[in-house]
Each structure stands twice: as structure tokens, then as C-alpha cells.
Amino acid sequence: MNQYPSLQGKVVVISGGTRGIGLACVQGFLANGAKVAFLGSRQETVDSALKQFNMEQRKDSILGFCPNLQSETEIKEMLDQIVDTWGSVDILINNAGVSDAKSIYEYDDLHFSEVMKINVDAAFRLTRLCAPMMKEKGKGAIINTSSMVSIYAQRSGSAYPTSKFAVNGMTKALARELGKDGIRVNAVAPGIIETDMVKALDAKMIQAMAANIPLQRLGKAEDIADAVLFLASDAAAYITGAILSVDGGFVG
Ligand code: NAD
């Protein structure tokens, strides 16, 4: 992991931090001396991630939560606890997300909106509730996890690219709106990254796609975390509204 001195002591909120890309981000921020509140969808996954983070040694710099991301009340309660403990929120990583592979002929409204609710609505809600704290400090960084499908789309599961195009739109719109408040808003667009999300997809399809990656390998969660750390740090002080492809050259 790269080291960014400007991340030392910063308070970071990371959704979807229990595994995959989010977990690598948690580890990266901890390794940079930040204080990390990570979110998962269930208490048991939060507890098992806490064990991995060696809670005893790091108990002053890590908190785990599992708020319902559709509940403003639960998110506010969580943020109150974070503020009571660490004073504020400096950096938000909107990483929680679900993929999809359904054919258009199999969709119903409910399924489509479930994907949008977690990938778009939850990111907007967390941003809306964290941005005022950053504005008060005159400085903040928000990084959204988009996807290469936000550029390239895919042949099924159209709710997923639809949601990630929306994430890009939200990133660019809020970068324009929040720049005057000292808040930078960027996104990373991962390619094919070896996480549970990709393990759930058809192996033959993944192999065929991997053969076309210029850097000749699938990505690792740490590749994405490195880009997130950079965008969150002062090394990216003049970058906002960017959708940074981290995909081995596949699409971006
Ligand atoms: P993952 O499935 O390993 O992890 C997803 C995370 O999101 C988990 O921590 C999970 O707890 C959280 N999450 C999912 N549904 C939730 C819900 N309803 N409420 C709260 N939390 C929920 O996936 P990953 O590959 O690490 O993906 C992380 C992000 O990266 C996602 O936004 C995904 O769309 C994006 N992404 C992944 C890839 C890839 O190849 N793995 C590529 C492009 C983009």
C-alpha cells in the first residue's frame, strides 16, 4: 500500500467494508494512520471483519457498523456515534454495491429498484448526510466506486450499468456543486477485480474478458484501494469530478 502522510488521523467512513474492495480500502486507510468506520450489511460479517483487523491493537482507530443503508435514521445514529468518538467525518468512500446479470425479459420493477437502491440511493444518502460535516471543516473527499460497466455497459443485468452510469453522473454533479465548499468528489471505475462479486459470475466469461486486458491479469482489491487512497489524499488536491479507470487498460 502507498503511504500518504495527509491521511494520518483523518476520519474515514467506508460502506461495504467487510470484504473485497472495501476491505482492502479499510486496510489501506488503517495502514496510513487514519481512523476508519466501516459498514457491512450484517452484524456477523462486521464482527468477523473486526477480528481480521486485529481489533485489540487498533481499537482506537476502527469502528464497525451495519446500518440499513435505506434508513436515514439508522445512518444518522451511526454518524452521531462516529462524531461522538472522533469529532467529524473527513472522507467518505461509497463502496457498497451489488452486481446483476438478469436478462431484460426477467426483470421486474422491484428487482431493478433493489439494485438502484443500494448502488445509487444509498451512496447519495450517505453523501447527503456526511457533506455538511465536511463543509463545516472547509475540506473533504468523497470517492464513489463506479465500474468499467459505467463506460462499456454489459450484455445482461442492465440495472447494474444503469446504476453505475448514475454513480458517474452523481460524482460529476456533486464535484461541481461541492467544490466551493472544499469538498472533492471523484470515482474509481474498477475493471474485473478478483472478489466475491466476480467469483459469482460465469468463469468462462471472465476468462474470455481477462484475455483481452492489456496488462494481462485480473485486478486485485488492493489495486483499487491504492487508487482510492490517492484520490482521498492531498496528492489529489486538484482533482475533482474524475472517473478514474483502474482496469489494466481494458476499457478506460
Ligand atoms: P463484494 O460483493 O465482495 O462486496 C460488496 C460489499 O457491499 C460488501 O461489503 C457488502 O456488505 C456490501 N453490500 C452489498 N449489499 C449491501 C446492502 N444491501 N447493504 C449494505 N451493504 C451491502 O464486492 P466488491 O467486488 O468488493 O465490490 C465493491 C464495489 O466495487 C461495488 O460497488 C461494485 O459494484 C464495485 N465493482 C466491483 C468490481 C469487481 O470486479 N469486483 C468491478 C467494478 C466495480
PDB file of C-alpha atoms and ligand atoms in Angstrom:
ATOM      1  CA  MET A   1       0.000   0.000   0.000  1.00  0.00           C
ATOM      2  CA  ASN A   2       1.160   3.523  -0.781  1.00  0.00           C
ATOM      3  CA  GLN A   3       1.745   5.938   2.074  1.00  0.00           C
ATOM      4  CA  TYR A   4       0.080   9.364   2.103  1.00  0.00           C
ATOM      5  CA  PRO A   5       1.017  11.473   5.164  1.00  0.00           C
ATOM      6  CA  SER A   6      -2.071  13.681   4.649  1.00  0.00           C
ATOM      7  CA  LEU A   7      -4.330  10.718   5.572  1.00  0.00           C
ATOM      8  CA  GLN A   8      -2.846  10.460   9.059  1.00  0.00           C
ATOM      9  CA  GLY A   9      -5.591  10.973  11.688  1.00  0.00           C
ATOM     10  CA  LYS A  10      -8.361  11.500   9.125  1.00  0.00           C
ATOM     11  CA  VAL A  11     -11.794  10.053   9.890  1.00  0.00           C
ATOM     12  CA  VAL A  12     -12.951   7.803   7.056  1.00  0.00           C
ATOM     13  CA  VAL A  13     -16.359   6.167   6.530  1.00  0.00           C
ATOM     14  CA  ILE A  14     -16.347   3.185   4.147  1.00  0.00           C
ATOM     15  CA  SER A  15     -19.552   1.421   3.073  1.00  0.00           C
ATOM     16  CA  GLY A  16     -19.256  -2.225   2.046  1.00  0.00           C
ATOM     17  CA  GLY A  17     -16.059  -2.564   4.091  1.00  0.00           C
ATOM     18  CA  THR A  18     -16.392  -6.184   5.191  1.00  0.00           C
ATOM     19  CA  ARG A  19     -14.839  -7.846   2.150  1.00  0.00           C
ATOM     20  CA  GLY A  20     -13.395  -7.351  -1.325  1.00  0.00           C
ATOM     21  CA  ILE A  21     -12.532  -3.823  -2.451  1.00  0.00           C
ATOM     22  CA  GLY A  22     -13.996  -2.198   0.671  1.00  0.00           C
ATOM     23  CA  LEU A  23     -11.950  -4.418   2.991  1.00  0.00           C
ATOM     24  CA  ALA A  24      -8.749  -3.543   1.093  1.00  0.00           C
ATOM     25  CA  CYS A  25      -9.667   0.155   1.466  1.00  0.00           C
ATOM     26  CA  VAL A  26     -10.157  -0.289   5.233  1.00  0.00           C
ATOM     27  CA  GLN A  27      -6.735  -1.912   5.488  1.00  0.00           C
ATOM     28  CA  GLY A  28      -5.134   0.794   3.319  1.00  0.00           C
ATOM     29  CA  PHE A  29      -6.527   3.680   5.368  1.00  0.00           C
ATOM     30  CA  LEU A  30      -5.547   1.976   8.651  1.00  0.00           C
ATOM     31  CA  ALA A  31      -2.032   1.464   7.292  1.00  0.00           C
ATOM     32  CA  ASN A  32      -1.973   5.224   6.558  1.00  0.00           C
ATOM     33  CA  GLY A  33      -2.840   6.126  10.151  1.00  0.00           C
ATOM     34  CA  ALA A  34      -6.487   7.045   9.515  1.00  0.00           C
ATOM     35  CA  LYS A  35      -9.438   6.274  11.779  1.00  0.00           C
ATOM     36  CA  VAL A  36     -11.895   4.035   9.965  1.00  0.00           C
ATOM     37  CA  ALA A  37     -15.610   3.409  10.426  1.00  0.00           C
ATOM     38  CA  PHE A  38     -16.566   0.577   8.115  1.00  0.00           C
ATOM     39  CA  LEU A  39     -20.066  -0.621   7.238  1.00  0.00           C
ATOM     40  CA  GLY A  40     -21.391  -4.060   6.386  1.00  0.00           C
ATOM     41  CA  SER A  41     -24.829  -5.466   5.706  1.00  0.00           C
ATOM     42  CA  ARG A  42     -24.910  -7.852   8.722  1.00  0.00           C
ATOM     43  CA  GLN A  43     -23.555  -7.767  12.283  1.00  0.00           C
ATOM     44  CA  GLU A  44     -21.834 -11.156  11.873  1.00  0.00           C
ATOM     45  CA  THR A  45     -19.824 -10.037   8.822  1.00  0.00           C
ATOM     46  CA  VAL A  46     -18.881  -6.823  10.633  1.00  0.00           C
ATOM     47  CA  ASP A  47     -17.750  -8.878  13.647  1.00  0.00           C
ATOM     48  CA  SER A  48     -15.664 -11.256  11.556  1.00  0.00           C
ATOM     49  CA  ALA A  49     -14.030  -8.329   9.701  1.00  0.00           C
ATOM     50  CA  LEU A  50     -13.227  -6.709  13.061  1.00  0.00           C
ATOM     51  CA  LYS A  51     -11.406  -9.915  14.072  1.00  0.00           C
ATOM     52  CA  GLN A  52      -9.308  -9.724  10.898  1.00  0.00           C
ATOM     53  CA  PHE A  53      -8.364  -6.115  11.663  1.00  0.00           C
ATOM     54  CA  ASN A  54      -6.783  -7.220  14.924  1.00  0.00           C
ATOM     55  CA  MET A  55      -9.205  -5.156  16.940  1.00  0.00           C
ATOM     56  CA  GLU A  56      -7.211  -5.320  20.183  1.00  0.00           C
ATOM     57  CA  GLN A  57      -4.235  -3.450  18.737  1.00  0.00           C
ATOM     58  CA  ARG A  58      -6.347  -1.000  16.767  1.00  0.00           C
ATOM     59  CA  LYS A  59      -9.382  -0.442  18.933  1.00  0.00           C
ATOM     60  CA  ASP A  60      -8.900   3.332  18.951  1.00  0.00           C
ATOM     61  CA  SER A  61      -8.869   3.573  15.171  1.00  0.00           C
ATOM     62  CA  ILE A  62     -11.635   1.268  13.967  1.00  0.00           C
ATOM     63  CA  LEU A  63     -15.396   1.047  14.368  1.00  0.00           C
ATOM     64  CA  GLY A  64     -17.795  -1.364  12.628  1.00  0.00           C
ATOM     65  CA  PHE A  65     -21.497  -0.749  11.890  1.00  0.00           C
ATOM     66  CA  CYS A  66     -24.317  -2.385   9.972  1.00  0.00           C
ATOM     67  CA  PRO A  67     -26.971   0.295   9.472  1.00  0.00           C
ATOM     68  CA  ASN A  68     -29.740  -0.304   6.978  1.00  0.00           C
ATOM     69  CA  LEU A  69     -28.467   1.933   4.191  1.00  0.00           C
ATOM     70  CA  GLN A  70     -32.075   2.682   3.206  1.00  0.00           C
ATOM     71  CA  SER A  71     -32.777   4.186   6.627  1.00  0.00           C
ATOM     72  CA  GLU A  72     -31.810   7.810   7.143  1.00  0.00           C
ATOM     73  CA  THR A  73     -32.467   7.363  10.873  1.00  0.00           C
ATOM     74  CA  GLU A  74     -30.054   4.430  11.230  1.00  0.00           C
ATOM     75  CA  ILE A  75     -27.359   6.232   9.232  1.00  0.00           C
ATOM     76  CA  LYS A  76     -27.767   9.379  11.348  1.00  0.00           C
ATOM     77  CA  GLU A  77     -27.470   7.322  14.545  1.00  0.00           C
ATOM     78  CA  MET A  78     -24.268   5.762  13.216  1.00  0.00           C
ATOM     79  CA  LEU A  79     -22.812   9.142  12.202  1.00  0.00           C
ATOM     80  CA  ASP A  80     -23.658  10.535  15.654  1.00  0.00           C
ATOM     81  CA  GLN A  81     -21.628   7.708  17.224  1.00  0.00           C
ATOM     82  CA  ILE A  82     -18.714   8.384  14.878  1.00  0.00           C
ATOM     83  CA  VAL A  83     -18.803  12.110  15.645  1.00  0.00           C
ATOM     84  CA  ASP A  84     -19.071  11.434  19.405  1.00  0.00           C
ATOM     85  CA  THR A  85     -15.964   9.233  19.157  1.00  0.00           C
ATOM     86  CA  TRP A  86     -13.788  11.048  16.622  1.00  0.00           C
ATOM     87  CA  GLY A  87     -15.329  14.506  16.158  1.00  0.00           C
ATOM     88  CA  SER A  88     -16.243  14.546  12.474  1.00  0.00           C
ATOM     89  CA  VAL A  89     -16.030  12.800   9.100  1.00  0.00           C
ATOM     90  CA  ASP A  90     -13.287  13.830   6.649  1.00  0.00           C
ATOM     91  CA  ILE A  91     -13.533  11.182   3.929  1.00  0.00           C
ATOM     92  CA  LEU A  92     -16.444   9.085   2.632  1.00  0.00           C
ATOM     93  CA  ILE A  93     -15.977   6.008   0.452  1.00  0.00           C
ATOM     94  CA  ASN A  94     -19.262   4.908  -1.139  1.00  0.00           C
ATOM     95  CA  ASN A  95     -18.276   1.363  -1.998  1.00  0.00           C
ATOM     96  CA  ALA A  96     -21.225  -0.917  -1.096  1.00  0.00           C
ATOM     97  CA  GLY A  97     -22.734  -2.335  -4.248  1.00  0.00           C
ATOM     98  CA  VAL A  98     -24.489  -5.254  -5.863  1.00  0.00           C
ATOM     99  CA  SER A  99     -23.970  -6.624  -9.348  1.00  0.00           C
ATOM    100  CA  ASP A 100     -26.620  -8.098 -11.602  1.00  0.00           C
ATOM    101  CA  ALA A 101     -26.873 -10.482 -14.552  1.00  0.00           C
ATOM    102  CA  LYS A 102     -30.597 -10.790 -15.350  1.00  0.00           C
ATOM    103  CA  SER A 103     -31.942 -10.600 -18.864  1.00  0.00           C
ATOM    104  CA  ILE A 104     -34.293  -7.687 -19.586  1.00  0.00           C
ATOM    105  CA  TYR A 105     -37.028 -10.311 -20.091  1.00  0.00           C
ATOM    106  CA  GLU A 106     -36.681 -11.486 -16.470  1.00  0.00           C
ATOM    107  CA  TYR A 107     -36.692  -8.119 -14.697  1.00  0.00           C
ATOM    108  CA  ASP A 108     -39.495  -6.720 -12.613  1.00  0.00           C
ATOM    109  CA  ASP A 109     -39.674  -3.232 -11.116  1.00  0.00           C
ATOM    110  CA  LEU A 110     -38.787  -4.440  -7.642  1.00  0.00           C
ATOM    111  CA  HIS A 111     -35.558  -6.148  -8.731  1.00  0.00           C
ATOM    112  CA  PHE A 112     -34.473  -3.128 -10.788  1.00  0.00           C
ATOM    113  CA  SER A 113     -35.096  -0.773  -7.896  1.00  0.00           C
ATOM    114  CA  GLU A 114     -33.233  -3.045  -5.422  1.00  0.00           C
ATOM    115  CA  VAL A 115     -30.052  -2.608  -7.487  1.00  0.00           C
ATOM    116  CA  MET A 116     -30.589   1.149  -7.790  1.00  0.00           C
ATOM    117  CA  LYS A 117     -31.361   1.464  -4.071  1.00  0.00           C
ATOM    118  CA  ILE A 118     -28.024   0.088  -2.925  1.00  0.00           C
ATOM    119  CA  ASN A 119     -25.778   1.319  -5.745  1.00  0.00           C
ATOM    120  CA  VAL A 120     -27.224   4.824  -6.150  1.00  0.00           C
ATOM    121  CA  ASP A 121     -29.707   5.835  -3.423  1.00  0.00           C
ATOM    122  CA  ALA A 122     -27.514   4.628  -0.532  1.00  0.00           C
ATOM    123  CA  ALA A 123     -24.450   6.445  -1.922  1.00  0.00           C
ATOM    124  CA  PHE A 124     -26.477   9.642  -2.346  1.00  0.00           C
ATOM    125  CA  ARG A 125     -27.930   9.334   1.174  1.00  0.00           C
ATOM    126  CA  LEU A 126     -24.518   8.805   2.825  1.00  0.00           C
ATOM    127  CA  THR A 127     -23.090  11.717   0.823  1.00  0.00           C
ATOM    128  CA  ARG A 128     -26.003  13.998   1.752  1.00  0.00           C
ATOM    129  CA  LEU A 129     -25.534  13.208   5.453  1.00  0.00           C
ATOM    130  CA  CYS A 130     -21.711  13.462   5.520  1.00  0.00           C
ATOM    131  CA  ALA A 131     -21.194  16.521   3.278  1.00  0.00           C
ATOM    132  CA  PRO A 132     -22.380  19.109   5.875  1.00  0.00           C
ATOM    133  CA  MET A 133     -19.624  17.963   8.279  1.00  0.00           C
ATOM    134  CA  MET A 134     -17.014  18.347   5.544  1.00  0.00           C
ATOM    135  CA  LYS A 135     -18.408  21.759   4.584  1.00  0.00           C
ATOM    136  CA  GLU A 136     -18.075  22.901   8.179  1.00  0.00           C
ATOM    137  CA  LYS A 137     -14.368  21.989   8.095  1.00  0.00           C
ATOM    138  CA  GLY A 138     -13.926  23.518   4.633  1.00  0.00           C
ATOM    139  CA  LYS A 139     -12.374  20.272   3.407  1.00  0.00           C
ATOM    140  CA  GLY A 140     -13.480  16.788   2.481  1.00  0.00           C
ATOM    141  CA  ALA A 141     -13.130  13.975  -0.030  1.00  0.00           C
ATOM    142  CA  ILE A 142     -15.797  11.632  -1.351  1.00  0.00           C
ATOM    143  CA  ILE A 143     -14.892   8.663  -3.520  1.00  0.00           C
ATOM    144  CA  ASN A 144     -17.557   6.564  -5.212  1.00  0.00           C
ATOM    145  CA  THR A 145     -16.944   3.059  -6.500  1.00  0.00           C
ATOM    146  CA  SER A 146     -18.201   3.050 -10.047  1.00  0.00           C
ATOM    147  CA  SER A 147     -17.267   0.345 -12.565  1.00  0.00           C
ATOM    148  CA  MET A 148     -15.942  -0.195 -16.048  1.00  0.00           C
ATOM    149  CA  VAL A 149     -19.570  -1.013 -16.938  1.00  0.00           C
ATOM    150  CA  SER A 150     -20.245   2.713 -16.455  1.00  0.00           C
ATOM    151  CA  ILE A 151     -18.310   3.222 -19.690  1.00  0.00           C
ATOM    152  CA  TYR A 152     -18.649  -0.087 -21.508  1.00  0.00           C
ATOM    153  CA  ALA A 153     -22.013  -1.410 -20.200  1.00  0.00           C
ATOM    154  CA  GLN A 154     -22.551  -5.202 -20.349  1.00  0.00           C
ATOM    155  CA  ARG A 155     -24.746  -7.700 -22.167  1.00  0.00           C
ATOM    156  CA  SER A 156     -27.123  -8.531 -19.333  1.00  0.00           C
ATOM    157  CA  GLY A 157     -28.046  -7.232 -15.898  1.00  0.00           C
ATOM    158  CA  SER A 158     -28.774  -3.788 -17.327  1.00  0.00           C
ATOM    159  CA  ALA A 159     -29.704  -2.389 -13.898  1.00  0.00           C
ATOM    160  CA  TYR A 160     -26.025  -2.662 -12.918  1.00  0.00           C
ATOM    161  CA  PRO A 161     -24.542  -0.436 -15.656  1.00  0.00           C
ATOM    162  CA  THR A 162     -27.562   1.854 -15.351  1.00  0.00           C
ATOM    163  CA  SER A 163     -26.734   2.306 -11.659  1.00  0.00           C
ATOM    164  CA  LYS A 164     -23.040   2.899 -12.337  1.00  0.00           C
ATOM    165  CA  PHE A 165     -23.745   5.468 -15.071  1.00  0.00           C
ATOM    166  CA  ALA A 166     -25.816   7.194 -12.373  1.00  0.00           C
ATOM    167  CA  VAL A 167     -22.887   6.980  -9.945  1.00  0.00           C
ATOM    168  CA  ASN A 168     -20.709   8.774 -12.520  1.00  0.00           C
ATOM    169  CA  GLY A 169     -23.383  11.422 -13.016  1.00  0.00           C
ATOM    170  CA  MET A 170     -23.715  11.931  -9.274  1.00  0.00           C
ATOM    171  CA  THR A 171     -19.907  12.178  -8.965  1.00  0.00           C
ATOM    172  CA  LYS A 172     -19.634  14.862 -11.612  1.00  0.00           C
ATOM    173  CA  ALA A 173     -22.693  16.818 -10.453  1.00  0.00           C
ATOM    174  CA  LEU A 174     -21.587  16.887  -6.807  1.00  0.00           C
ATOM    175  CA  ALA A 175     -17.989  17.720  -7.769  1.00  0.00           C
ATOM    176  CA  ARG A 176     -19.345  20.882  -9.406  1.00  0.00           C
ATOM    177  CA  GLU A 177     -21.683  21.677  -6.533  1.00  0.00           C
ATOM    178  CA  LEU A 178     -19.331  20.975  -3.622  1.00  0.00           C
ATOM    179  CA  GLY A 179     -16.041  22.340  -4.998  1.00  0.00           C
ATOM    180  CA  LYS A 180     -16.736  25.766  -3.490  1.00  0.00           C
ATOM    181  CA  ASP A 181     -17.008  24.096  -0.056  1.00  0.00           C
ATOM    182  CA  GLY A 182     -13.586  22.454  -0.344  1.00  0.00           C
ATOM    183  CA  ILE A 183     -15.099  19.011  -0.935  1.00  0.00           C
ATOM    184  CA  ARG A 184     -13.673  16.924  -3.774  1.00  0.00           C
ATOM    185  CA  VAL A 185     -15.840  14.189  -5.315  1.00  0.00           C
ATOM    186  CA  ASN A 186     -14.271  11.513  -7.506  1.00  0.00           C
ATOM    187  CA  ALA A 187     -14.931   7.924  -8.552  1.00  0.00           C
ATOM    188  CA  VAL A 188     -12.871   4.869  -9.355  1.00  0.00           C
ATOM    189  CA  ALA A 189     -14.053   2.632 -12.181  1.00  0.00           C
ATOM    190  CA  PRO A 190     -12.647  -0.851 -11.467  1.00  0.00           C
ATOM    191  CA  GLY A 191     -12.243  -3.414 -14.213  1.00  0.00           C
ATOM    192  CA  ILE A 192     -12.502  -7.108 -13.372  1.00  0.00           C
ATOM    193  CA  ILE A 193     -11.354  -7.460  -9.779  1.00  0.00           C
ATOM    194  CA  GLU A 194     -10.897 -10.799  -8.013  1.00  0.00           C
ATOM    195  CA  THR A 195     -13.575 -10.505  -5.303  1.00  0.00           C
ATOM    196  CA  ASP A 196     -16.671 -12.489  -4.282  1.00  0.00           C
ATOM    197  CA  MET A 197     -18.687 -10.398  -6.751  1.00  0.00           C
ATOM    198  CA  VAL A 198     -16.622 -11.712  -9.680  1.00  0.00           C
ATOM    199  CA  LYS A 199     -16.385 -15.261  -8.303  1.00  0.00           C
ATOM    200  CA  ALA A 200     -20.194 -15.353  -8.582  1.00  0.00           C
ATOM    201  CA  LEU A 201     -20.041 -14.721 -12.354  1.00  0.00           C
ATOM    202  CA  ASP A 202     -19.600 -17.244 -15.171  1.00  0.00           C
ATOM    203  CA  ALA A 203     -15.926 -18.379 -15.116  1.00  0.00           C
ATOM    204  CA  LYS A 204     -15.704 -18.823 -18.907  1.00  0.00           C
ATOM    205  CA  MET A 205     -16.972 -15.304 -19.498  1.00  0.00           C
ATOM    206  CA  ILE A 206     -14.409 -13.913 -17.036  1.00  0.00           C
ATOM    207  CA  GLN A 207     -11.550 -15.881 -18.663  1.00  0.00           C
ATOM    208  CA  ALA A 208     -12.500 -14.568 -22.102  1.00  0.00           C
ATOM    209  CA  MET A 209     -12.571 -10.997 -20.810  1.00  0.00           C
ATOM    210  CA  ALA A 210      -9.262 -11.411 -18.936  1.00  0.00           C
ATOM    211  CA  ALA A 211      -7.536 -12.469 -22.175  1.00  0.00           C
ATOM    212  CA  ASN A 212      -8.308  -9.002 -23.575  1.00  0.00           C
ATOM    213  CA  ILE A 213      -6.818  -6.999 -20.714  1.00  0.00           C
ATOM    214  CA  PRO A 214      -3.694  -5.097 -21.887  1.00  0.00           C
ATOM    215  CA  LEU A 215      -1.945  -5.665 -18.533  1.00  0.00           C
ATOM    216  CA  GLN A 216      -2.749  -9.409 -18.863  1.00  0.00           C
ATOM    217  CA  ARG A 217      -4.206 -10.064 -15.426  1.00  0.00           C
ATOM    218  CA  LEU A 218      -7.342  -9.565 -13.382  1.00  0.00           C
ATOM    219  CA  GLY A 219      -7.232  -6.746 -10.859  1.00  0.00           C
ATOM    220  CA  LYS A 220      -6.766  -7.177  -7.116  1.00  0.00           C
ATOM    221  CA  ALA A 221      -8.785  -5.379  -4.462  1.00  0.00           C
ATOM    222  CA  GLU A 222      -5.524  -3.664  -3.428  1.00  0.00           C
ATOM    223  CA  ASP A 223      -5.179  -2.142  -6.932  1.00  0.00           C
ATOM    224  CA  ILE A 224      -8.455  -0.321  -6.360  1.00  0.00           C
ATOM    225  CA  ALA A 225      -7.651   0.596  -2.754  1.00  0.00           C
ATOM    226  CA  ASP A 226      -4.399   2.227  -3.940  1.00  0.00           C
ATOM    227  CA  ALA A 227      -6.353   4.455  -6.345  1.00  0.00           C
ATOM    228  CA  VAL A 228      -8.904   5.293  -3.626  1.00  0.00           C
ATOM    229  CA  LEU A 229      -6.132   6.254  -1.158  1.00  0.00           C
ATOM    230  CA  PHE A 230      -4.559   8.526  -3.771  1.00  0.00           C
ATOM    231  CA  LEU A 231      -7.861  10.269  -4.575  1.00  0.00           C
ATOM    232  CA  ALA A 232      -8.619  10.713  -0.857  1.00  0.00           C
ATOM    233  CA  SER A 233      -5.193  12.197  -0.117  1.00  0.00           C
ATOM    234  CA  ASP A 234      -3.787  15.680  -0.664  1.00  0.00           C
ATOM    235  CA  ALA A 235      -1.757  14.221  -3.544  1.00  0.00           C
ATOM    236  CA  ALA A 236      -5.040  14.596  -5.468  1.00  0.00           C
ATOM    237  CA  ALA A 237      -5.791  18.086  -4.074  1.00  0.00           C
ATOM    238  CA  TYR A 238      -6.554  19.497  -7.542  1.00  0.00           C
ATOM    239  CA  ILE A 239      -8.595  16.531  -8.792  1.00  0.00           C
ATOM    240  CA  THR A 240     -12.374  16.531  -8.602  1.00  0.00           C
ATOM    241  CA  GLY A 241     -15.112  15.141 -10.853  1.00  0.00           C
ATOM    242  CA  ALA A 242     -12.750  12.462 -12.205  1.00  0.00           C
ATOM    243  CA  ILE A 243     -13.840   8.918 -13.038  1.00  0.00           C
ATOM    244  CA  LEU A 244     -10.528   7.089 -12.713  1.00  0.00           C
ATOM    245  CA  SER A 245     -10.411   3.802 -14.624  1.00  0.00           C
ATOM    246  CA  VAL A 246      -8.451   1.139 -12.737  1.00  0.00           C
ATOM    247  CA  ASP A 247      -8.889  -1.739 -15.127  1.00  0.00           C
ATOM    248  CA  GLY A 248      -5.495  -2.764 -16.538  1.00  0.00           C
ATOM    249  CA  GLY A 249      -6.303  -0.760 -19.665  1.00  0.00           C
ATOM    250  CA  PHE A 250      -9.332  -2.921 -20.504  1.00  0.00           C
ATOM    251  CA  VAL A 251     -11.807  -0.107 -21.084  1.00  0.00           C
ATOM    252  CA  GLY A 252     -10.524   3.131 -19.588  1.00  0.00           C
TER     253      GLY A 252
HETATM  254  P1  NAD B   1     -18.270  -7.713  -2.774  1.00  0.00           P
HETATM  255  O1  NAD B   1     -19.529  -8.400  -3.153  1.00  0.00           O
HETATM  256  O2  NAD B   1     -17.090  -8.506  -2.364  1.00  0.00           O
HETATM  257  O3  NAD B   1     -18.571  -6.638  -1.615  1.00  0.00           O
HETATM  258  C1  NAD B   1     -19.706  -5.828  -1.656  1.00  0.00           C
HETATM  259  C2  NAD B   1     -19.825  -5.049  -0.371  1.00  0.00           C
HETATM  260  O4  NAD B   1     -21.045  -4.312  -0.424  1.00  0.00           O
HETATM  261  C3  NAD B   1     -19.879  -5.953   0.859  1.00  0.00           C
HETATM  262  O5  NAD B   1     -19.072  -5.414   1.897  1.00  0.00           O
HETATM  263  C4  NAD B   1     -21.351  -5.920   1.268  1.00  0.00           C
HETATM  264  O6  NAD B   1     -21.532  -5.980   2.673  1.00  0.00           O
HETATM  265  C5  NAD B   1     -21.787  -4.561   0.751  1.00  0.00           C
HETATM  266  N1  NAD B   1     -23.221  -4.592   0.454  1.00  0.00           N
HETATM  267  C6  NAD B   1     -23.841  -5.246  -0.555  1.00  0.00           C
HETATM  268  N2  NAD B   1     -25.175  -5.108  -0.436  1.00  0.00           N
HETATM  269  C7  NAD B   1     -25.380  -4.342   0.675  1.00  0.00           C
HETATM  270  C8  NAD B   1     -26.537  -3.859   1.317  1.00  0.00           C
HETATM  271  N3  NAD B   1     -27.778  -4.106   0.868  1.00  0.00           N
HETATM  272  N4  NAD B   1     -26.384  -3.102   2.436  1.00  0.00           N
HETATM  273  C9  NAD B   1     -25.170  -2.812   2.905  1.00  0.00           C
HETATM  274  N5  NAD B   1     -24.017  -3.241   2.337  1.00  0.00           N
HETATM  275  C10 NAD B   1     -24.139  -4.011   1.231  1.00  0.00           C
HETATM  276  O7  NAD B   1     -17.957  -6.796  -3.992  1.00  0.00           O
HETATM  277  P2  NAD B   1     -16.688  -5.964  -4.468  1.00  0.00           P
HETATM  278  O8  NAD B   1     -16.233  -6.582  -5.730  1.00  0.00           O
HETATM  279  O9  NAD B   1     -15.717  -5.715  -3.385  1.00  0.00           O
HETATM  280  O10 NAD B   1     -17.453  -4.618  -4.884  1.00  0.00           O
HETATM  281  C11 NAD B   1     -17.308  -3.401  -4.211  1.00  0.00           C
HETATM  282  C12 NAD B   1     -17.731  -2.297  -5.161  1.00  0.00           C
HETATM  283  O11 NAD B   1     -16.925  -2.342  -6.327  1.00  0.00           O
HETATM  284  C13 NAD B   1     -19.175  -2.406  -5.646  1.00  0.00           C
HETATM  285  O12 NAD B   1     -19.760  -1.110  -5.686  1.00  0.00           O
HETATM  286  C14 NAD B   1     -19.038  -2.953  -7.053  1.00  0.00           C
HETATM  287  O13 NAD B   1     -20.117  -2.587  -7.876  1.00  0.00           O
HETATM  288  C15 NAD B   1     -17.733  -2.320  -7.493  1.00  0.00           C
HETATM  289  N6  NAD B   1     -17.059  -3.030  -8.584  1.00  0.00           N
HETATM  290  C16 NAD B   1     -16.555  -4.286  -8.419  1.00  0.00           C
HETATM  291  C17 NAD B   1     -15.927  -4.906  -9.500  1.00  0.00           C
HETATM  292  C18 NAD B   1     -15.338  -6.272  -9.421  1.00  0.00           C
HETATM  293  O14 NAD B   1     -14.866  -6.784 -10.460  1.00  0.00           O
HETATM  294  N7  NAD B   1     -15.301  -6.920  -8.280  1.00  0.00           N
HETATM  295  C19 NAD B   1     -15.798  -4.231 -10.720  1.00  0.00           C
HETATM  296  C20 NAD B   1     -16.325  -2.976 -10.821  1.00  0.00           C
HETATM  297  C21 NAD B   1     -16.941  -2.359  -9.752  1.00  0.00           C
END
